């Protein structure tokens, strides 16, 4: 079974530029998550989708970050404009979206963003 | 809000046991997890424990939970160089999202 795919793996941009990341979850997984992992920190949830609807985006900086999952499968995360403090690894994860508390998340390899 | 704390670094010799500790603050935590992250890779779920359990053993891994002290530990027996990685403790209460610690870097020397 293929895992969670993400692209690009690495991205270097200058501050104030825009950037987009793509995630393809495991087939059949209804729930998709985007996490931000700053160097030396644990992952922090940015947004959670259930199919194509947003479940939780309370920690997404909505003035510059946006995310969509139009057809309930792939997702894109965009930053516009980027700031230096956005330098981090952006992890995508997916889960079956079971209606029980236990719902294992599977993580992709991440996109490492460097903002200069 | 909820908080998860871990020691930042642990160094052991190959063949020794490793013990990584974690404390959490959310008394309503339902599930507690250990994830492994190797360089350039995503997080891999190693093991988990339900809050109504005290211990769980899975091959070389032993998880101990002290719910009264909100303390979780991961013991790796016969640690190998391939175990070198960052280990994250995480907790989840009910249907809430995962809260991760900052990670413990485990370095295994030959």
PDB file of C-alpha atoms in Angstrom:
ATOM      1  CA  UNK A   1       0.000   0.000   0.000  1.00  0.00           C
ATOM      2  CA  UNK A   2       1.426   3.380  -0.986  1.00  0.00           C
ATOM      3  CA  UNK A   3       2.033   5.848   1.804  1.00  0.00           C
ATOM      4  CA  UNK A   4       1.274   9.559   2.056  1.00  0.00           C
ATOM      5  CA  UNK A   5       3.004  11.420  -0.770  1.00  0.00           C
ATOM      6  CA  UNK A   6       4.192  15.004  -0.559  1.00  0.00           C
ATOM      7  CA  UNK A   7       5.903  17.358  -2.980  1.00  0.00           C
ATOM      8  CA  UNK A   8       8.183  19.112  -3.279  1.00  0.00           C
ATOM      9  CA  UNK A   9      10.542  17.633  -0.695  1.00  0.00           C
ATOM     10  CA  UNK A  10      12.549  20.853  -0.410  1.00  0.00           C
ATOM     11  CA  UNK A  11      11.791  24.480  -1.227  1.00  0.00           C
ATOM     12  CA  UNK A  12      13.841  27.621  -0.774  1.00  0.00           C
ATOM     13  CA  UNK A  13      12.188  30.996  -1.267  1.00  0.00           C
ATOM     14  CA  UNK A  14      12.728  34.601  -0.303  1.00  0.00           C
ATOM     15  CA  UNK A  15      10.506  36.336   2.214  1.00  0.00           C
ATOM     16  CA  UNK A  16       7.331  37.830   0.784  1.00  0.00           C
ATOM     17  CA  UNK A  17       7.233  35.212  -1.979  1.00  0.00           C
ATOM     18  CA  UNK A  18       4.463  32.629  -2.277  1.00  0.00           C
ATOM     19  CA  UNK A  19       4.782  28.864  -2.024  1.00  0.00           C
ATOM     20  CA  UNK A  20       2.472  25.869  -2.315  1.00  0.00           C
ATOM     21  CA  UNK A  21       2.793  22.320  -1.043  1.00  0.00           C
ATOM     22  CA  UNK A  22       0.915  19.274  -2.285  1.00  0.00           C
ATOM     23  CA  UNK A  23      -0.214  16.156  -0.437  1.00  0.00           C
ATOM     24  CA  UNK A  24      -1.746  12.909  -1.698  1.00  0.00           C
ATOM     25  CA  UNK A  25      -3.117  10.851   1.209  1.00  0.00           C
ATOM     26  CA  UNK A  26      -3.408   7.097   1.443  1.00  0.00           C
ATOM     27  CA  UNK A  27      -6.241   5.853  -0.747  1.00  0.00           C
ATOM     28  CA  UNK A  28      -9.514   5.646   1.161  1.00  0.00           C
ATOM     29  CA  UNK A  29      -8.425   7.918   3.998  1.00  0.00           C
ATOM     30  CA  UNK A  30     -11.126  10.463   4.719  1.00  0.00           C
ATOM     31  CA  UNK A  31      -9.182  12.649   7.131  1.00  0.00           C
ATOM     32  CA  UNK A  32      -6.172  14.739   6.119  1.00  0.00           C
ATOM     33  CA  UNK A  33      -3.951  16.818   8.385  1.00  0.00           C
ATOM     34  CA  UNK A  34      -1.316  19.490   7.780  1.00  0.00           C
ATOM     35  CA  UNK A  35       1.302  19.996  10.505  1.00  0.00           C
ATOM     36  CA  UNK A  36       4.083  22.543  10.872  1.00  0.00           C
ATOM     37  CA  UNK A  37       7.283  21.279  12.500  1.00  0.00           C
ATOM     38  CA  UNK A  38       9.758  24.016  13.373  1.00  0.00           C
ATOM     39  CA  UNK A  39      13.333  22.856  14.022  1.00  0.00           C
ATOM     40  CA  UNK A  40      13.649  21.504  17.561  1.00  0.00           C
ATOM     41  CA  UNK A  41       9.875  21.329  18.093  1.00  0.00           C
ATOM     42  CA  UNK A  42       7.194  18.711  17.790  1.00  0.00           C
ATOM     43  CA  UNK A  43       4.645  18.924  14.981  1.00  0.00           C
ATOM     44  CA  UNK A  44       1.852  21.451  15.450  1.00  0.00           C
ATOM     45  CA  UNK A  45      -1.495  20.941  13.722  1.00  0.00           C
ATOM     46  CA  UNK A  46      -2.365  23.666  11.226  1.00  0.00           C
ATOM     47  CA  UNK A  47      -5.550  22.276   9.694  1.00  0.00           C
ATOM     48  CA  UNK A  48      -7.609  19.075   9.640  1.00  0.00           C
ATOM     49  CA  UNK A  49      -9.987  18.075   6.839  1.00  0.00           C
ATOM     50  CA  UNK A  50     -12.714  15.443   6.950  1.00  0.00           C
ATOM     51  CA  UNK A  51     -13.316  14.640   3.269  1.00  0.00           C
ATOM     52  CA  UNK A  52     -13.425  18.141   1.742  1.00  0.00           C
ATOM     53  CA  UNK A  53     -14.662  19.958   4.858  1.00  0.00           C
ATOM     54  CA  UNK A  54     -12.534  21.713   7.476  1.00  0.00           C
ATOM     55  CA  UNK A  55     -12.755  20.189  10.965  1.00  0.00           C
ATOM     56  CA  UNK A  56     -10.152  22.296  12.772  1.00  0.00           C
ATOM     57  CA  UNK A  57      -8.151  25.274  11.504  1.00  0.00           C
ATOM     58  CA  UNK A  58      -7.822  27.075  14.816  1.00  0.00           C
ATOM     59  CA  UNK A  59      -4.010  27.236  14.611  1.00  0.00           C
ATOM     60  CA  UNK A  60      -3.779  28.193  10.941  1.00  0.00           C
ATOM     61  CA  UNK A  61      -2.501  31.785  10.455  1.00  0.00           C
ATOM     62  CA  UNK A  62      -5.285  32.684   8.097  1.00  0.00           C
ATOM     63  CA  UNK A  63      -3.831  36.028   7.073  1.00  0.00           C
ATOM     64  CA  UNK A  64      -1.115  34.225   5.094  1.00  0.00           C
ATOM     65  CA  UNK A  65      -1.863  30.490   5.078  1.00  0.00           C
ATOM     66  CA  UNK A  66      -4.616  28.768   3.131  1.00  0.00           C
ATOM     67  CA  UNK A  67      -5.413  25.142   2.434  1.00  0.00           C
ATOM     68  CA  UNK A  68      -7.918  23.308   0.304  1.00  0.00           C
ATOM     69  CA  UNK A  69      -9.024  19.771  -0.397  1.00  0.00           C
ATOM     70  CA  UNK A  70     -11.517  20.334  -3.180  1.00  0.00           C
ATOM     71  CA  UNK A  71     -12.372  16.765  -4.191  1.00  0.00           C
ATOM     72  CA  UNK A  72     -11.780  15.207  -0.797  1.00  0.00           C
ATOM     73  CA  UNK A  73      -8.543  13.534  -1.885  1.00  0.00           C
ATOM     74  CA  UNK A  74      -5.430  15.614  -2.625  1.00  0.00           C
ATOM     75  CA  UNK A  75      -4.722  18.794  -0.700  1.00  0.00           C
ATOM     76  CA  UNK A  76      -2.626  21.905  -1.171  1.00  0.00           C
ATOM     77  CA  UNK A  77      -1.261  24.229   1.496  1.00  0.00           C
ATOM     78  CA  UNK A  78      -0.265  27.738   0.426  1.00  0.00           C
ATOM     79  CA  UNK A  79       1.686  30.479   2.126  1.00  0.00           C
ATOM     80  CA  UNK A  80       1.358  33.991   0.737  1.00  0.00           C
ATOM     81  CA  UNK A  81       3.440  35.982   1.553  1.00  0.00           C
ATOM     82  CA  UNK A  82       6.060  33.937   3.382  1.00  0.00           C
ATOM     83  CA  UNK A  83       7.907  35.201   6.441  1.00  0.00           C
ATOM     84  CA  UNK A  84      11.233  34.098   7.862  1.00  0.00           C
ATOM     85  CA  UNK A  85       9.479  32.364  10.765  1.00  0.00           C
ATOM     86  CA  UNK A  86       7.636  30.085   8.319  1.00  0.00           C
ATOM     87  CA  UNK A  87      10.849  28.122   7.797  1.00  0.00           C
ATOM     88  CA  UNK A  88       9.886  24.627   8.924  1.00  0.00           C
ATOM     89  CA  UNK A  89       9.007  21.146   7.751  1.00  0.00           C
ATOM     90  CA  UNK A  90       5.390  20.858   6.650  1.00  0.00           C
ATOM     91  CA  UNK A  91       4.030  17.390   7.302  1.00  0.00           C
ATOM     92  CA  UNK A  92       0.907  15.916   5.802  1.00  0.00           C
ATOM     93  CA  UNK A  93      -0.836  13.001   7.486  1.00  0.00           C
ATOM     94  CA  UNK A  94      -3.965  10.995   6.753  1.00  0.00           C
ATOM     95  CA  UNK A  95      -6.233   8.623   8.620  1.00  0.00           C
ATOM     96  CA  UNK A  96      -9.307   6.546   7.880  1.00  0.00           C
ATOM     97  CA  UNK A  97     -11.486   9.084   9.672  1.00  0.00           C
ATOM     98  CA  UNK A  98     -13.179   6.543  11.889  1.00  0.00           C
ATOM     99  CA  UNK A  99     -15.913   7.873  14.145  1.00  0.00           C
ATOM    100  CA  UNK A 100     -14.097   6.602  17.222  1.00  0.00           C
ATOM    101  CA  UNK A 101     -11.375   8.216  19.274  1.00  0.00           C
ATOM    102  CA  UNK A 102      -8.706   5.827  17.950  1.00  0.00           C
ATOM    103  CA  UNK A 103      -7.830   6.784  14.383  1.00  0.00           C
ATOM    104  CA  UNK A 104      -4.187   6.164  13.495  1.00  0.00           C
ATOM    105  CA  UNK A 105      -2.479   8.891  11.502  1.00  0.00           C
ATOM    106  CA  UNK A 106       0.061   8.033   8.809  1.00  0.00           C
ATOM    107  CA  UNK A 107       2.628  10.702   8.004  1.00  0.00           C
ATOM    108  CA  UNK A 108       4.269  11.701   4.755  1.00  0.00           C
ATOM    109  CA  UNK A 109       8.004  12.550   4.520  1.00  0.00           C
ATOM    110  CA  UNK A 110       7.347  16.293   4.703  1.00  0.00           C
ATOM    111  CA  UNK A 111       8.376  19.374   2.729  1.00  0.00           C
ATOM    112  CA  UNK A 112      11.287  21.319   4.160  1.00  0.00           C
ATOM    113  CA  UNK A 113      10.752  25.059   3.559  1.00  0.00           C
ATOM    114  CA  UNK A 114      13.546  27.579   3.956  1.00  0.00           C
ATOM    115  CA  UNK A 115      12.620  31.258   3.797  1.00  0.00           C
ATOM    116  CA  UNK A 116      15.574  33.605   3.221  1.00  0.00           C
TER     117      UNK A 116
ATOM    118  CA  UNK B   1      -3.522  24.382  27.251  1.00  0.00           C
ATOM    119  CA  UNK B   2      -2.218  20.863  27.141  1.00  0.00           C
ATOM    120  CA  UNK B   3       1.533  20.422  27.338  1.00  0.00           C
ATOM    121  CA  UNK B   4       3.877  17.501  26.750  1.00  0.00           C
ATOM    122  CA  UNK B   5       7.460  17.645  28.044  1.00  0.00           C
ATOM    123  CA  UNK B   6      10.415  15.447  27.153  1.00  0.00           C
ATOM    124  CA  UNK B   7      14.131  15.443  27.837  1.00  0.00           C
ATOM    125  CA  UNK B   8      15.961  16.615  24.721  1.00  0.00           C
ATOM    126  CA  UNK B   9      18.827  14.181  24.357  1.00  0.00           C
ATOM    127  CA  UNK B  10      19.870  10.655  25.331  1.00  0.00           C
ATOM    128  CA  UNK B  11      23.084   8.866  24.462  1.00  0.00           C
ATOM    129  CA  UNK B  12      23.555   5.110  24.969  1.00  0.00           C
ATOM    130  CA  UNK B  13      25.883   2.359  23.812  1.00  0.00           C
ATOM    131  CA  UNK B  14      24.755  -0.367  21.457  1.00  0.00           C
ATOM    132  CA  UNK B  15      23.276  -3.290  23.385  1.00  0.00           C
ATOM    133  CA  UNK B  16      22.249  -1.177  26.385  1.00  0.00           C
ATOM    134  CA  UNK B  17      18.660  -0.333  27.248  1.00  0.00           C
ATOM    135  CA  UNK B  18      17.328   3.146  26.510  1.00  0.00           C
ATOM    136  CA  UNK B  19      14.640   4.848  28.555  1.00  0.00           C
ATOM    137  CA  UNK B  20      12.945   7.955  27.196  1.00  0.00           C
ATOM    138  CA  UNK B  21      10.661   9.856  29.553  1.00  0.00           C
ATOM    139  CA  UNK B  22       7.688  12.118  28.981  1.00  0.00           C
ATOM    140  CA  UNK B  23       5.299  14.061  31.182  1.00  0.00           C
ATOM    141  CA  UNK B  24       1.946  15.470  30.148  1.00  0.00           C
ATOM    142  CA  UNK B  25      -0.551  17.789  31.757  1.00  0.00           C
ATOM    143  CA  UNK B  26      -3.933  16.814  30.312  1.00  0.00           C
ATOM    144  CA  UNK B  27      -5.567  14.518  32.853  1.00  0.00           C
ATOM    145  CA  UNK B  28      -8.233  13.569  30.320  1.00  0.00           C
ATOM    146  CA  UNK B  29      -5.699  12.071  27.903  1.00  0.00           C
ATOM    147  CA  UNK B  30      -7.156   8.921  26.422  1.00  0.00           C
ATOM    148  CA  UNK B  31      -4.291   7.705  24.283  1.00  0.00           C
ATOM    149  CA  UNK B  32      -0.559   8.222  24.603  1.00  0.00           C
ATOM    150  CA  UNK B  33       1.790   7.544  21.729  1.00  0.00           C
ATOM    151  CA  UNK B  34       5.428   7.182  20.852  1.00  0.00           C
ATOM    152  CA  UNK B  35       6.521   8.207  17.358  1.00  0.00           C
ATOM    153  CA  UNK B  36       9.956   7.798  15.762  1.00  0.00           C
ATOM    154  CA  UNK B  37      11.382  10.273  13.257  1.00  0.00           C
ATOM    155  CA  UNK B  38      14.497   9.440  11.282  1.00  0.00           C
ATOM    156  CA  UNK B  39      16.423  12.179   9.412  1.00  0.00           C
ATOM    157  CA  UNK B  40      14.501  13.439   6.396  1.00  0.00           C
ATOM    158  CA  UNK B  41      11.520  11.193   7.102  1.00  0.00           C
ATOM    159  CA  UNK B  42       8.043  11.643   8.473  1.00  0.00           C
ATOM    160  CA  UNK B  43       6.830  10.311  11.781  1.00  0.00           C
ATOM    161  CA  UNK B  44       6.351   6.598  12.262  1.00  0.00           C
ATOM    162  CA  UNK B  45       4.016   5.328  14.987  1.00  0.00           C
ATOM    163  CA  UNK B  46       6.034   2.989  17.210  1.00  0.00           C
ATOM    164  CA  UNK B  47       3.533   2.088  19.870  1.00  0.00           C
ATOM    165  CA  UNK B  48       0.689   3.490  21.920  1.00  0.00           C
ATOM    166  CA  UNK B  49      -1.040   2.858  25.217  1.00  0.00           C
ATOM    167  CA  UNK B  50      -4.568   3.472  26.381  1.00  0.00           C
ATOM    168  CA  UNK B  51      -4.958   5.491  29.553  1.00  0.00           C
ATOM    169  CA  UNK B  52      -6.518   2.554  31.411  1.00  0.00           C
ATOM    170  CA  UNK B  53      -3.335   0.501  30.996  1.00  0.00           C
ATOM    171  CA  UNK B  54      -0.164   0.588  33.107  1.00  0.00           C
ATOM    172  CA  UNK B  55       2.173  -1.223  30.762  1.00  0.00           C
ATOM    173  CA  UNK B  56       2.421  -2.445  27.223  1.00  0.00           C
ATOM    174  CA  UNK B  57       5.160  -4.606  25.741  1.00  0.00           C
ATOM    175  CA  UNK B  58       5.839  -5.014  22.046  1.00  0.00           C
ATOM    176  CA  UNK B  59       9.017  -6.950  21.176  1.00  0.00           C
ATOM    177  CA  UNK B  60      11.923  -4.701  22.275  1.00  0.00           C
ATOM    178  CA  UNK B  61       9.636  -1.868  23.324  1.00  0.00           C
ATOM    179  CA  UNK B  62       8.061  -1.441  26.753  1.00  0.00           C
ATOM    180  CA  UNK B  63       5.760   1.452  27.547  1.00  0.00           C
ATOM    181  CA  UNK B  64       5.028   2.338  31.162  1.00  0.00           C
ATOM    182  CA  UNK B  65       2.260   4.743  32.155  1.00  0.00           C
ATOM    183  CA  UNK B  66       1.901   6.327  35.588  1.00  0.00           C
ATOM    184  CA  UNK B  67      -1.415   8.090  35.260  1.00  0.00           C
ATOM    185  CA  UNK B  68      -1.268   9.567  38.768  1.00  0.00           C
ATOM    186  CA  UNK B  69       1.995  11.368  37.979  1.00  0.00           C
ATOM    187  CA  UNK B  70       1.107  11.857  34.286  1.00  0.00           C
ATOM    188  CA  UNK B  71       4.384  10.192  33.352  1.00  0.00           C
ATOM    189  CA  UNK B  72       5.012   8.026  30.318  1.00  0.00           C
ATOM    190  CA  UNK B  73       8.216   6.175  29.456  1.00  0.00           C
ATOM    191  CA  UNK B  74       9.507   4.172  26.513  1.00  0.00           C
ATOM    192  CA  UNK B  75      12.119   1.520  27.139  1.00  0.00           C
ATOM    193  CA  UNK B  76      14.034   0.089  24.188  1.00  0.00           C
ATOM    194  CA  UNK B  77      15.835  -3.133  25.032  1.00  0.00           C
ATOM    195  CA  UNK B  78      19.106  -4.095  23.302  1.00  0.00           C
ATOM    196  CA  UNK B  79      19.360  -0.705  21.588  1.00  0.00           C
ATOM    197  CA  UNK B  80      20.854  -0.808  18.094  1.00  0.00           C
ATOM    198  CA  UNK B  81      22.495   1.899  15.985  1.00  0.00           C
ATOM    199  CA  UNK B  82      19.408   1.797  13.764  1.00  0.00           C
ATOM    200  CA  UNK B  83      17.383   3.044  16.727  1.00  0.00           C
ATOM    201  CA  UNK B  84      19.151   6.413  16.530  1.00  0.00           C
ATOM    202  CA  UNK B  85      16.397   8.916  15.788  1.00  0.00           C
ATOM    203  CA  UNK B  86      14.155  11.507  17.412  1.00  0.00           C
ATOM    204  CA  UNK B  87      11.378  10.053  19.556  1.00  0.00           C
ATOM    205  CA  UNK B  88       8.195  12.036  20.114  1.00  0.00           C
ATOM    206  CA  UNK B  89       5.709  11.520  22.878  1.00  0.00           C
ATOM    207  CA  UNK B  90       2.151  12.564  21.998  1.00  0.00           C
ATOM    208  CA  UNK B  91      -1.195  12.568  23.739  1.00  0.00           C
ATOM    209  CA  UNK B  92      -4.786  12.691  22.616  1.00  0.00           C
ATOM    210  CA  UNK B  93      -7.948  13.122  24.635  1.00  0.00           C
ATOM    211  CA  UNK B  94     -11.180  11.894  23.140  1.00  0.00           C
ATOM    212  CA  UNK B  95     -11.641  13.200  19.620  1.00  0.00           C
ATOM    213  CA  UNK B  96      -9.160  16.062  20.024  1.00  0.00           C
ATOM    214  CA  UNK B  97      -6.036  16.397  17.943  1.00  0.00           C
ATOM    215  CA  UNK B  98      -2.603  15.067  18.828  1.00  0.00           C
ATOM    216  CA  UNK B  99      -0.345  17.178  21.057  1.00  0.00           C
ATOM    217  CA  UNK B 100       3.336  16.400  20.607  1.00  0.00           C
ATOM    218  CA  UNK B 101       6.340  16.937  22.830  1.00  0.00           C
ATOM    219  CA  UNK B 102       9.495  18.536  21.440  1.00  0.00           C
ATOM    220  CA  UNK B 103      11.166  15.195  20.906  1.00  0.00           C
ATOM    221  CA  UNK B 104      14.109  13.317  22.426  1.00  0.00           C
ATOM    222  CA  UNK B 105      17.125  12.716  20.228  1.00  0.00           C
ATOM    223  CA  UNK B 106      18.490   9.219  20.868  1.00  0.00           C
ATOM    224  CA  UNK B 107      22.090   8.640  19.806  1.00  0.00           C
ATOM    225  CA  UNK B 108      23.330   5.044  19.869  1.00  0.00           C
ATOM    226  CA  UNK B 109      27.081   4.584  19.662  1.00  0.00           C
ATOM    227  CA  UNK B 110      28.770   1.317  18.647  1.00  0.00           C
TER     228      UNK B 110
END
